[in-house]
Structures are given as structure tokens and as C-alpha cells.
Tab-separated table of C-alpha atoms and ligand atoms in Angstrom:
chain	number	residue	atom	x	y	z
A	1	MET	CA	0.000	0.000	0.000
A	2	SER	CA	1.377	3.405	-0.891
A	3	ILE	CA	2.203	5.994	1.754
A	4	LYS	CA	0.107	9.150	1.626
A	5	LEU	CA	2.328	12.123	2.415
A	6	GLY	CA	0.920	15.575	3.126
A	7	ILE	CA	3.158	18.522	2.287
A	8	ILE	CA	2.617	21.943	3.796
A	9	GLY	CA	3.538	24.200	0.879
A	10	GLY	CA	3.175	23.578	-2.829
A	11	GLY	CA	6.020	25.533	-4.402
A	12	GLN	CA	8.927	24.266	-6.453
A	13	LEU	CA	10.447	22.340	-3.550
A	14	ALA	CA	7.353	20.133	-3.348
A	15	TRP	CA	7.155	19.991	-7.154
A	16	MET	CA	10.680	18.583	-7.323
A	17	MET	CA	9.627	15.646	-5.117
A	18	ALA	CA	7.367	14.298	-7.882
A	19	ASP	CA	9.773	11.871	-9.595
A	20	ALA	CA	11.046	10.453	-6.324
A	21	ALA	CA	7.482	10.087	-5.001
A	22	ARG	CA	6.504	8.097	-8.088
A	23	LYS	CA	9.602	5.909	-7.750
A	24	LEU	CA	8.967	5.225	-4.063
A	25	GLY	CA	5.207	4.795	-4.423
A	26	VAL	CA	4.402	7.816	-2.265
A	27	GLU	CA	1.202	9.799	-2.916
A	28	LEU	CA	1.586	13.550	-2.391
A	29	ILE	CA	-1.200	15.787	-1.073
A	30	VAL	CA	-0.325	19.474	-0.797
A	31	GLN	CA	-1.627	22.384	1.261
A	32	THR	CA	-0.858	25.511	-0.714
A	33	PRO	CA	-2.530	28.888	-1.259
A	34	SER	CA	-3.110	28.909	-5.004
A	35	GLN	CA	-4.217	26.567	-7.778
A	36	ASN	CA	-1.343	27.978	-9.819
A	37	ASP	CA	1.346	26.807	-7.382
A	38	PRO	CA	3.885	24.457	-9.007
A	39	ALA	CA	3.207	21.290	-6.982
A	40	VAL	CA	-0.558	21.287	-7.612
A	41	SER	CA	0.088	19.737	-11.032
A	42	ILE	CA	1.982	16.757	-9.574
A	43	ALA	CA	-0.064	16.192	-6.398
A	44	GLN	CA	-2.750	13.515	-6.136
A	45	ASP	CA	-4.866	16.003	-4.173
A	46	SER	CA	-4.557	19.623	-3.010
A	47	ILE	CA	-6.033	21.769	-0.275
A	48	PHE	CA	-6.008	25.420	-1.242
A	49	ALA	CA	-5.140	27.346	1.904
A	50	PRO	CA	-2.223	29.376	3.277
A	51	VAL	CA	0.537	27.310	4.880
A	52	ASP	CA	-0.208	28.758	8.325
A	53	ASP	CA	-3.894	27.752	8.181
A	54	ALA	CA	-3.997	25.035	10.852
A	55	ALA	CA	-7.640	24.185	10.135
A	56	ALA	CA	-6.583	23.302	6.588
A	57	THR	CA	-3.744	21.196	8.002
A	58	GLU	CA	-6.290	19.366	10.170
A	59	LEU	CA	-8.156	18.513	6.969
A	60	LEU	CA	-4.866	17.539	5.303
A	61	ALA	CA	-4.193	15.157	8.196
A	62	THR	CA	-7.420	13.290	7.453
A	63	LYS	CA	-6.143	12.574	3.935
A	64	CYS	CA	-2.629	11.338	4.694
A	65	ASP	CA	-0.412	9.211	6.956
A	66	ILE	CA	2.435	11.676	7.550
A	67	ILE	CA	2.793	15.440	7.105
A	68	THR	CA	6.019	17.180	6.106
A	69	PHE	CA	7.003	20.740	5.220
A	70	GLU	CA	8.331	22.508	2.170
A	71	ASN	CA	7.645	25.839	3.841
A	72	GLU	CA	8.309	26.411	7.515
A	73	PHE	CA	6.221	29.551	7.978
A	74	VAL	CA	3.569	27.576	9.822
A	75	ASN	CA	1.595	28.202	13.000
A	76	LEU	CA	3.460	25.864	15.340
A	77	GLY	CA	1.204	26.531	18.327
A	78	ALA	CA	-1.897	25.443	16.438
A	79	LEU	CA	-0.147	22.487	14.811
A	80	SER	CA	1.063	21.201	18.170
A	81	LEU	CA	-2.578	20.582	19.162
A	82	LEU	CA	-2.865	18.344	16.104
A	83	GLU	CA	0.402	16.587	16.986
A	84	LYS	CA	-0.968	15.918	20.493
A	85	GLN	CA	-4.038	14.362	18.880
A	86	GLY	CA	-1.768	11.935	17.040
A	87	VAL	CA	-1.021	13.628	13.709
A	88	CYS	CA	2.453	12.519	12.579
A	89	PHE	CA	4.631	15.467	11.550
A	90	ARG	CA	8.107	14.756	10.192
A	91	PRO	CA	10.254	16.512	11.147
A	92	GLN	CA	8.387	16.510	14.450
A	93	LEU	CA	7.351	19.978	15.668
A	94	ALA	CA	9.856	20.008	18.546
A	95	ALA	CA	12.649	19.871	15.944
A	96	LEU	CA	11.246	22.890	14.123
A	97	ALA	CA	10.487	24.962	17.207
A	98	PRO	CA	14.015	26.339	17.837
A	99	LEU	CA	14.554	27.147	14.149
A	100	LEU	CA	11.659	29.320	12.994
A	101	ASP	CA	12.735	32.581	14.633
A	102	LYS	CA	16.207	33.605	13.407
A	103	TYR	CA	17.168	34.947	16.846
A	104	GLU	CA	16.019	31.802	18.649
A	105	GLN	CA	17.808	29.710	16.038
A	106	ARG	CA	21.046	31.616	16.659
A	107	CYS	CA	20.651	31.118	20.420
A	108	TYR	CA	20.092	27.393	19.896
A	109	LEU	CA	23.230	27.066	17.754
A	110	ARG	CA	25.322	29.124	20.175
A	111	ASP	CA	24.082	27.115	23.168
A	112	LEU	CA	25.126	23.920	21.369
A	113	GLY	CA	28.629	25.382	21.144
A	114	LEU	CA	28.447	25.832	17.353
A	115	PRO	CA	30.185	28.793	15.665
A	116	VAL	CA	27.875	31.726	14.761
A	117	PRO	CA	28.417	35.436	14.052
A	118	GLN	CA	28.047	37.845	16.975
A	119	PHE	CA	24.336	38.690	17.252
A	120	LEU	CA	21.646	40.227	19.425
A	121	ALA	CA	17.877	40.763	19.393
A	122	LEU	CA	16.866	44.408	19.034
A	123	SER	CA	14.587	45.576	21.786
A	124	ALA	CA	12.094	48.394	21.233
A	125	GLU	CA	12.478	49.318	24.924
A	126	LYS	CA	16.167	50.182	24.772
A	127	LYS	CA	18.099	52.908	22.944
A	128	LEU	CA	19.263	51.679	19.542
A	129	GLU	CA	22.790	53.188	19.882
A	130	SER	CA	23.529	51.427	23.137
A	131	GLN	CA	22.338	48.052	21.821
A	132	ILE	CA	24.653	47.928	18.832
A	133	GLU	CA	27.700	49.699	20.270
A	134	ASN	CA	29.786	46.512	20.389
A	135	LEU	CA	29.195	45.545	16.758
A	136	GLY	CA	30.535	48.408	14.584
A	137	PHE	CA	29.303	49.075	11.024
A	138	PRO	CA	28.377	47.560	8.654
A	139	VAL	CA	25.878	45.383	10.505
A	140	VAL	CA	23.283	42.980	9.150
A	141	LEU	CA	19.689	43.502	10.189
A	142	LYS	CA	17.316	40.569	9.812
A	143	ALA	CA	13.595	40.187	10.392
A	144	ARG	CA	13.370	37.424	12.974
A	145	ARG	CA	10.530	35.654	11.188
A	146	HIS	CA	9.378	34.945	7.650
A	147	GLY	CA	12.548	36.101	5.886
A	148	TYR	CA	13.509	34.274	2.691
A	149	ASP	CA	15.543	34.955	-0.447
A	150	GLY	CA	17.009	38.033	1.181
A	151	GLN	CA	13.572	39.524	1.979
A	152	GLY	CA	13.869	40.947	5.456
A	153	THR	CA	17.714	40.942	5.383
A	154	PHE	CA	19.452	44.327	5.156
A	155	ILE	CA	23.169	45.104	5.019
A	156	ILE	CA	23.342	48.371	6.959
A	157	PRO	CA	26.264	50.755	6.419
A	158	ASP	CA	25.628	53.322	9.157
A	159	PHE	CA	23.499	54.303	12.118
A	160	THR	CA	21.128	56.607	10.174
A	161	THR	CA	20.225	53.784	7.768
A	162	LEU	CA	19.782	51.401	10.679
A	163	ALA	CA	17.366	53.717	12.503
A	164	LYS	CA	15.435	54.396	9.274
A	165	THR	CA	15.150	50.705	8.346
A	166	VAL	CA	14.039	49.681	11.828
A	167	ASN	CA	11.398	52.442	11.876
A	168	GLN	CA	10.077	51.683	8.397
A	169	ASN	CA	9.592	47.977	9.002
A	170	HIS	CA	7.196	46.815	11.659
A	171	ALA	CA	9.054	43.643	12.502
A	172	GLN	CA	11.078	42.180	15.314
A	173	PHE	CA	14.735	42.250	14.346
A	174	LEU	CA	17.949	40.416	14.929
A	175	VAL	CA	21.138	42.398	14.338
A	176	GLU	CA	24.515	40.795	13.764
A	177	GLU	CA	28.076	41.492	12.775
A	178	PHE	CA	28.770	41.694	9.049
A	179	VAL	CA	30.992	38.703	8.235
A	180	PRO	CA	33.561	39.576	5.518
A	181	PHE	CA	33.417	36.023	4.174
A	182	THR	CA	35.667	34.719	1.399
A	183	LYS	CA	33.090	32.105	0.411
A	184	GLU	CA	29.536	31.170	1.280
A	185	LEU	CA	29.078	27.440	1.677
A	186	ALA	CA	26.101	25.177	2.167
A	187	ILE	CA	25.424	21.592	2.982
A	188	ILE	CA	22.386	19.335	2.723
A	189	ALA	CA	22.019	16.799	5.511
A	190	ALA	CA	19.443	14.071	6.034
A	191	ARG	CA	18.513	12.008	9.093
A	192	SER	CA	16.200	9.000	9.090
A	193	VAL	CA	13.672	7.845	11.660
A	194	ASN	CA	16.337	5.418	12.948
A	195	GLY	CA	18.936	8.151	13.367
A	196	GLU	CA	20.951	7.224	10.269
A	197	ILE	CA	22.635	10.307	8.760
A	198	VAL	CA	23.631	11.070	5.170
A	199	ILE	CA	25.438	14.255	4.171
A	200	TYR	CA	25.840	15.728	0.692
A	201	PRO	CA	29.110	17.257	-0.479
A	202	ALA	CA	29.535	20.859	0.671
A	203	VAL	CA	28.870	23.403	-2.074
A	204	GLU	CA	29.811	27.006	-2.693
A	205	THR	CA	26.838	29.327	-3.114
A	206	ILE	CA	27.051	32.765	-4.659
A	207	GLN	CA	24.387	35.301	-3.806
A	208	LYS	CA	23.640	38.620	-5.500
A	209	GLU	CA	21.579	41.104	-3.512
A	210	GLN	CA	21.110	38.381	-0.893
A	211	VAL	CA	19.533	35.953	-3.393
A	212	CYS	CA	21.250	32.733	-4.439
A	213	ARG	CA	22.385	32.993	-8.041
A	214	TRP	CA	24.763	30.038	-8.544
A	215	VAL	CA	25.854	26.922	-6.718
A	216	ILE	CA	29.114	25.104	-7.407
A	217	ALA	CA	29.457	21.496	-6.290
A	218	PRO	CA	31.681	20.487	-4.666
A	219	ALA	CA	33.077	23.538	-2.872
A	220	ILE	CA	36.853	23.874	-2.983
A	221	ILE	CA	37.668	23.711	0.712
A	222	THR	CA	40.203	21.871	2.848
A	223	LYS	CA	39.633	18.390	4.278
A	224	GLU	CA	39.581	19.912	7.765
A	225	GLN	CA	36.923	22.433	6.787
A	226	SER	CA	34.863	19.699	5.194
A	227	SER	CA	35.125	17.537	8.318
A	228	GLU	CA	34.187	20.486	10.500
A	229	ILE	CA	31.037	21.087	8.438
A	230	VAL	CA	30.093	17.406	8.588
A	231	ALA	CA	30.578	17.451	12.371
A	232	ILE	CA	28.345	20.538	12.642
A	233	ALA	CA	25.618	18.778	10.635
A	234	HIS	CA	25.812	15.641	12.797
A	235	LYS	CA	25.644	17.597	16.022
A	236	LEU	CA	22.642	19.584	14.835
A	237	LEU	CA	20.637	16.714	13.389
A	238	ASN	CA	21.182	14.603	16.487
A	239	SER	CA	20.507	17.356	18.951
A	240	LEU	CA	17.229	18.222	17.206
A	241	GLN	CA	16.397	14.510	16.700
A	242	TYR	CA	15.543	15.779	13.256
A	243	VAL	CA	13.873	13.554	10.649
A	244	GLY	CA	14.141	14.696	7.028
A	245	VAL	CA	16.462	16.906	5.020
A	246	PHE	CA	17.746	20.305	6.030
A	247	GLY	CA	20.096	22.848	4.524
A	248	ILE	CA	22.817	24.639	6.484
A	249	GLU	CA	24.233	27.892	5.105
A	250	LEU	CA	27.729	28.788	6.256
A	251	PHE	CA	30.372	31.488	5.923
A	252	LEU	CA	34.053	30.735	5.355
A	253	THR	CA	36.280	33.558	6.609
A	254	ALA	CA	39.713	34.665	5.374
A	255	ASP	CA	41.425	32.902	8.288
A	256	GLY	CA	39.696	29.620	7.373
A	257	ASN	CA	37.010	29.671	10.061
A	258	ILE	CA	33.507	28.386	9.500
A	259	LEU	CA	30.467	30.218	10.896
A	260	ILE	CA	26.853	29.070	10.539
A	261	ASN	CA	24.584	31.612	8.893
A	262	GLU	CA	21.327	29.735	9.016
A	263	ILE	CA	19.529	26.410	8.959
A	264	ALA	CA	16.577	25.879	6.636
A	265	PRO	CA	14.490	22.956	7.960
A	266	ARG	CA	13.541	21.533	4.547
A	267	THR	CA	15.022	20.798	1.138
A	268	HIS	CA	17.042	23.789	0.007
A	269	ASN	CA	18.039	25.680	-3.145
A	270	SER	CA	21.701	24.878	-2.485
A	271	GLY	CA	20.846	21.172	-2.935
A	272	HIS	CA	19.070	21.370	-6.310
A	273	PHE	CA	22.236	20.170	-8.079
A	274	SER	CA	21.613	16.780	-6.436
A	275	LEU	CA	18.680	16.090	-8.812
A	276	ASP	CA	21.096	15.676	-11.705
A	277	ALA	CA	24.537	15.311	-10.147
A	278	CYS	CA	24.122	12.925	-7.185
A	279	GLU	CA	23.271	9.286	-6.762
A	280	THR	CA	20.124	10.259	-4.841
A	281	SER	CA	18.539	13.715	-4.932
A	282	GLN	CA	17.817	15.700	-1.788
A	283	PHE	CA	14.104	15.337	-2.655
A	284	GLU	CA	14.231	11.541	-2.730
A	285	GLN	CA	16.310	11.537	0.433
A	286	HIS	CA	13.731	13.713	2.192
A	287	LEU	CA	10.892	11.412	1.132
A	288	ARG	CA	12.893	8.386	2.271
A	289	ALA	CA	13.599	9.955	5.649
A	290	VAL	CA	10.076	11.134	6.434
A	291	CYS	CA	8.438	7.945	5.121
A	292	GLY	CA	10.641	5.777	7.343
A	293	LEU	CA	12.645	4.266	4.473
A	294	PRO	CA	16.417	3.702	4.599
A	295	LEU	CA	18.554	6.567	3.281
A	296	THR	CA	20.759	6.008	0.221
A	297	LYS	CA	24.007	7.384	-1.157
A	298	ALA	CA	24.438	11.123	-1.596
A	299	ALA	CA	27.746	11.160	-3.493
A	300	LEU	CA	28.276	13.094	-6.735
A	301	HIS	CA	28.302	10.857	-9.829
A	302	CYS	CA	30.273	13.430	-11.848
A	303	SER	CA	33.431	15.306	-10.972
A	304	SER	CA	31.589	18.602	-10.400
A	305	ALA	CA	28.412	20.463	-11.253
A	306	VAL	CA	27.118	23.980	-11.459
A	307	MET	CA	23.536	25.060	-10.750
A	308	VAL	CA	22.258	28.424	-11.919
A	309	ASN	CA	18.934	29.827	-10.728
A	310	LEU	CA	16.712	31.247	-13.462
A	311	LEU	CA	15.483	34.341	-11.663
A	312	GLY	CA	12.699	36.567	-12.949
A	313	TYR	CA	13.923	39.927	-14.251
A	314	GLU	CA	10.597	41.515	-15.278
A	315	SER	CA	6.879	41.292	-14.583
A	316	SER	CA	5.473	39.089	-17.311
A	317	ASP	CA	3.399	36.018	-18.092
A	318	CYS	CA	5.899	34.829	-20.719
A	319	ASP	CA	6.939	31.167	-20.487
A	320	TYR	CA	10.412	31.855	-21.959
A	321	GLN	CA	10.236	28.847	-24.320
A	322	LYS	CA	13.006	30.122	-26.578
A	323	GLN	CA	15.508	30.761	-23.796
A	324	ARG	CA	14.678	27.409	-22.201
A	325	GLN	CA	15.355	25.593	-25.470
A	326	GLN	CA	18.700	27.348	-25.868
A	327	LEU	CA	19.636	26.502	-22.290
A	328	ALA	CA	18.651	22.860	-22.736
A	329	ALA	CA	20.994	22.648	-25.746
A	330	ILE	CA	24.052	23.286	-23.535
A	331	PRO	CA	25.970	19.977	-23.292
A	332	GLN	CA	25.325	18.036	-20.044
A	333	ALA	CA	22.608	20.515	-19.034
A	334	THR	CA	19.189	19.848	-17.530
A	335	VAL	CA	16.663	22.656	-17.256
A	336	HIS	CA	14.076	22.482	-14.467
A	337	TRP	CA	11.200	24.855	-15.169
A	338	TYR	CA	8.782	25.291	-12.284
A	339	GLY	CA	5.762	26.204	-14.431
A	340	LYS	CA	4.935	29.421	-12.563
A	341	THR	CA	2.354	31.460	-14.418
A	342	GLU	CA	3.841	34.850	-13.558
A	343	SER	CA	7.366	36.161	-13.596
A	344	ARG	CA	8.467	38.929	-11.210
A	345	PRO	CA	11.941	40.381	-10.655
A	346	GLY	CA	13.873	38.054	-8.359
A	347	ARG	CA	11.289	35.243	-8.452
A	348	LYS	CA	12.766	31.756	-8.838
A	349	LEU	CA	11.252	30.487	-12.109
A	350	GLY	CA	13.513	27.510	-12.658
A	351	HIS	CA	17.101	26.361	-12.532
A	352	ILE	CA	19.634	24.673	-14.757
A	353	THR	CA	22.294	22.190	-13.739
A	354	VAL	CA	25.332	21.476	-15.879
A	355	LEU	CA	27.504	18.464	-15.112
A	356	LEU	CA	31.218	18.954	-15.602
A	357	GLU	CA	33.886	16.398	-16.230
A	358	ALA	CA	37.494	17.289	-15.559
A	359	ASP	CA	38.281	17.192	-19.289
A	360	ASN	CA	35.296	18.915	-20.925
A	361	GLY	CA	37.235	22.065	-21.598
A	362	LYS	CA	34.859	24.649	-20.209
A	363	GLY	CA	35.316	26.111	-16.750
A	364	VAL	CA	32.568	26.982	-14.296
A	365	LYS	CA	32.965	30.664	-15.056
A	366	ASP	CA	32.432	30.142	-18.820
A	367	ILE	CA	29.355	28.018	-18.257
A	368	ILE	CA	27.758	30.464	-15.866
A	369	HIS	CA	28.427	33.289	-18.305
A	370	GLU	CA	26.927	31.295	-21.182
A	371	ILE	CA	23.784	30.527	-19.156
A	372	GLU	CA	23.344	34.081	-17.912
A	373	SER	CA	23.867	35.484	-21.432
A	374	ILE	CA	21.035	33.289	-22.722
A	375	TRP	CA	18.733	33.913	-19.792
A	376	TYR	CA	19.090	37.575	-18.823
A	377	PRO	CA	18.909	40.751	-20.899
A	378	LEU	CA	22.487	42.010	-21.339
A	379	ALA	CA	22.340	44.567	-18.530
A	380	LYS	CA	21.457	41.870	-15.968
A	381	VAL	CA	24.212	39.408	-16.902
A	382	CYS	CA	26.721	39.238	-14.104
A	383	GLN	CA	30.018	40.541	-15.467
A	384	ASN	CA	32.332	40.221	-12.498
A	385	PHE	CA	32.595	36.641	-11.397
A	386	PRO	CA	33.959	36.303	-7.866
A	387	LYS	CA	37.346	34.609	-7.567
B	401	ADP	P1	17.481	34.612	3.879
B	401	ADP	O1	16.958	33.794	5.013
B	401	ADP	O2	16.513	35.625	3.396
B	401	ADP	O3	18.097	33.790	2.787
B	401	ADP	P2	20.095	35.101	4.955
B	401	ADP	O4	20.244	35.294	6.400
B	401	ADP	O5	20.481	33.747	4.437
B	401	ADP	O6	18.645	35.483	4.496
B	401	ADP	O7	20.949	36.176	4.196
B	401	ADP	C1	20.972	36.278	2.772
B	401	ADP	C2	22.376	36.639	2.320
B	401	ADP	O8	22.779	37.864	2.949
B	401	ADP	C3	23.451	35.637	2.726
B	401	ADP	O9	23.516	34.567	1.819
B	401	ADP	C4	24.688	36.524	2.666
B	401	ADP	O10	25.108	36.737	1.335
B	401	ADP	C5	24.160	37.837	3.220
B	401	ADP	N1	24.377	37.849	4.694
B	401	ADP	C6	23.508	37.413	5.644
B	401	ADP	N2	24.025	37.554	6.874
B	401	ADP	C7	25.255	38.091	6.719
B	401	ADP	C8	26.307	38.463	7.615
B	401	ADP	N3	26.169	38.359	8.947
B	401	ADP	N4	27.447	38.956	7.076
B	401	ADP	C9	27.595	39.098	5.739
B	401	ADP	N5	26.646	38.788	4.844
B	401	ADP	C10	25.487	38.286	5.309
């Protein structure tokens, strides 16, 4: 008998579970706000409601055996009543609870003895100057909740901008030191119901305006750095008793230190390369973990890979057929198009992964430039590739 899996959220992360679900005999039922959301087309059934609508999740629970998340912006308090009544959430809600507020997440990581940037929660009761006096500018201001793709994250150069940004946004904020990183890294880690752990190769991620633009797998880092990242992932997964896949974003500093930026308790953009470049994708691994199946190998089956996000650059209802065909003609490329009906600047519309072999002549930089030149209008093509 097939497992019926409820997914809170019906965006591209749920959509990318389709092939693995079919392979594993898992039926997907999504809770998502709109009929136009990507995963509606691949789900056996859908409930159209916002992800934080716990009454809709109660209905979802009647239709499935297990509920998982592709979007963590849920109402944990309300869901915990359902969990008490026997609804099976994986990861379980206690594993999500310390992660949903960026300040609480930082405290959790720090209390575990893991390396994080210097941070504090801004209090409306205290004078702003006195709260940040130990940090020095620039600082990074982050909305504690509901931030994603750089929304709610501000790099702040001076006090005037800080005061203005805090006043203009009615949110609770975390403020932290600006880390002058040499690389941003990420890792996808999975833990099964039995506590078995599988970790994907660490990747380098490159963001522009706080949004992920490219991912290079594997990251060029030392063995020690790689082992340190793996140890961080183990400690976190075990301490949370986490079941499923999560992404960890990290900074590498000039003196070789690793700091954790954030944990995303779900499949993650930095792991999309795994669909085409690894023995098992992060999406299959997540389904395996939450459905109580054994995990399988995460290793790369090529020497390296590059993933480029296809970000919206205009407001349009175009489906970009011509560009997609040109992209698909790149050797060793696979285009994943999420089928969104509207494009907006910055919106993730799809991604492309290109597998590289040591001898195929083209470097990562050339491939990224080729992809961007096909996808973006000239003015939006990134001209200065980081070292
Ligand atoms: P989101 O949750 O919206 O993705 P992040 O906290 O991951 O926000 O921040 C987005 C990007 O902003 C990061 O990938 C990084 O490039 C930059 N950033 C975030 N925090 C810092 C920091 N403390 N120092 C330097 N850059 C940062």
C-alpha cells in the first residue's frame, strides 16, 4: 500500500519531489494557497489554503499518513494541538520549534557550542545606539521571522540607515556582525527515523543582492573544513532529533574559520544540483527519511556540477520557451522549469544544472556566463565573477 504524504507548501520544492514520489510509491497531497502553485500539477490532491492555516492542516491530516514541510512559515502553536491528537509530523514539531525565529535559532546554535556570528535581538524598549555599540558598522539587520531569499535581510552601512530601516519595518529584528566572508558554503544533511545520517558534499553558493544565483558542487575547501562542516551537521541533526532533510548555510572567513549563517528545515536551493549530479537527490532523500525508508548514497556521480537559478527579471506572463530551449541545448545541461504562471523580478522560475567532467574544456565561469547570457537581458548578466 502506498504511503500518503501531506506537504505543507506547494512551491517548487514540493514539485521537485514528484519523480522520487513516483519511484517510491508515495502519494503527495499538498496544502498551498493557489491553484497555480507548481506542486498542484503533480499532487494527487490539493487543499487550497495558506501554509499557516492550521484548520486546513487538520483537513490535510485526514487525507494522509504523515505530514512534512516545504515551507516552515507555519503556525506551530496550532499544529502542536494536532500533533498531540496523534497527527504525525516529520520533522516533528519540537525539531522545528528552535529554528523558525532567526534569533532563537542563533541562540540554539550558540548554546550547542556551534560557531555563529556575533548577534543580538533588538529591543524596542532600549536605545538603539547602546544596543549595537559593540558591533561596529556595517551590521546585518534581519527580520526574525518569515525572511527568505534576502527579503527581510538588510546590510546596513551606518546608524542613520539602521534607525530608518528599523522604523520603516514593523518587525522584530535580529542584528549581527557583518561577516567579511571569502566564500559562502552550504550543505544538505538528512537524518532517518532510525537516526541514520547522510550528508551531501559541501557546495559554494554565490548570492547577489542576498539571493542565491549560482551553486558550485563540490566547494573547494580543505579536508579539515569539510570535516568540521560534517561534524556541525551531525551535532545539529542529532541534537534536534531531526527527521528529514535540512540545509545549512555557512560562511568561510579569510582565516579559514567556519560560521553558521542559518539552517533551513527543509530541502534547500543549495541542494538542487543533487537532482542531476548525485546518486540520490535531496528530494528523494527527504521522502525516504520522512516515510521511514532507509537513506541512500548522496555522493556526486560526476566530478563537479554547477547550478544556476533562473530568476525573474521583469513582470510578465511569458513562459520563456526560446531561452529554455537554448539553455537545454548546452551539453550536459538539464533545465528544471517550475511552471509558474507569472514572472516577477527576483522570483525563482527555474534552474539549470550542468555536469562537468574534468576534461570537458569549459570552466565553471564560462558556463555560468553562457547561461546568464542566454537567460538575462544584457544589462542583468553578471560581469564580475567572484574569484
Ligand atoms: P534569507 O533567510 O533571506 O536567505 P540570509 O540570512 O540567508 O537570508 O541572508 C541572505 C544573504 O545575505 C546571505 O547569503 C549573505 O550573502 C548575506 N548575509 C547574511 N548575513 C550576513 C552576515 N552576517 N554577514 C555578511 N553577509 C550576510
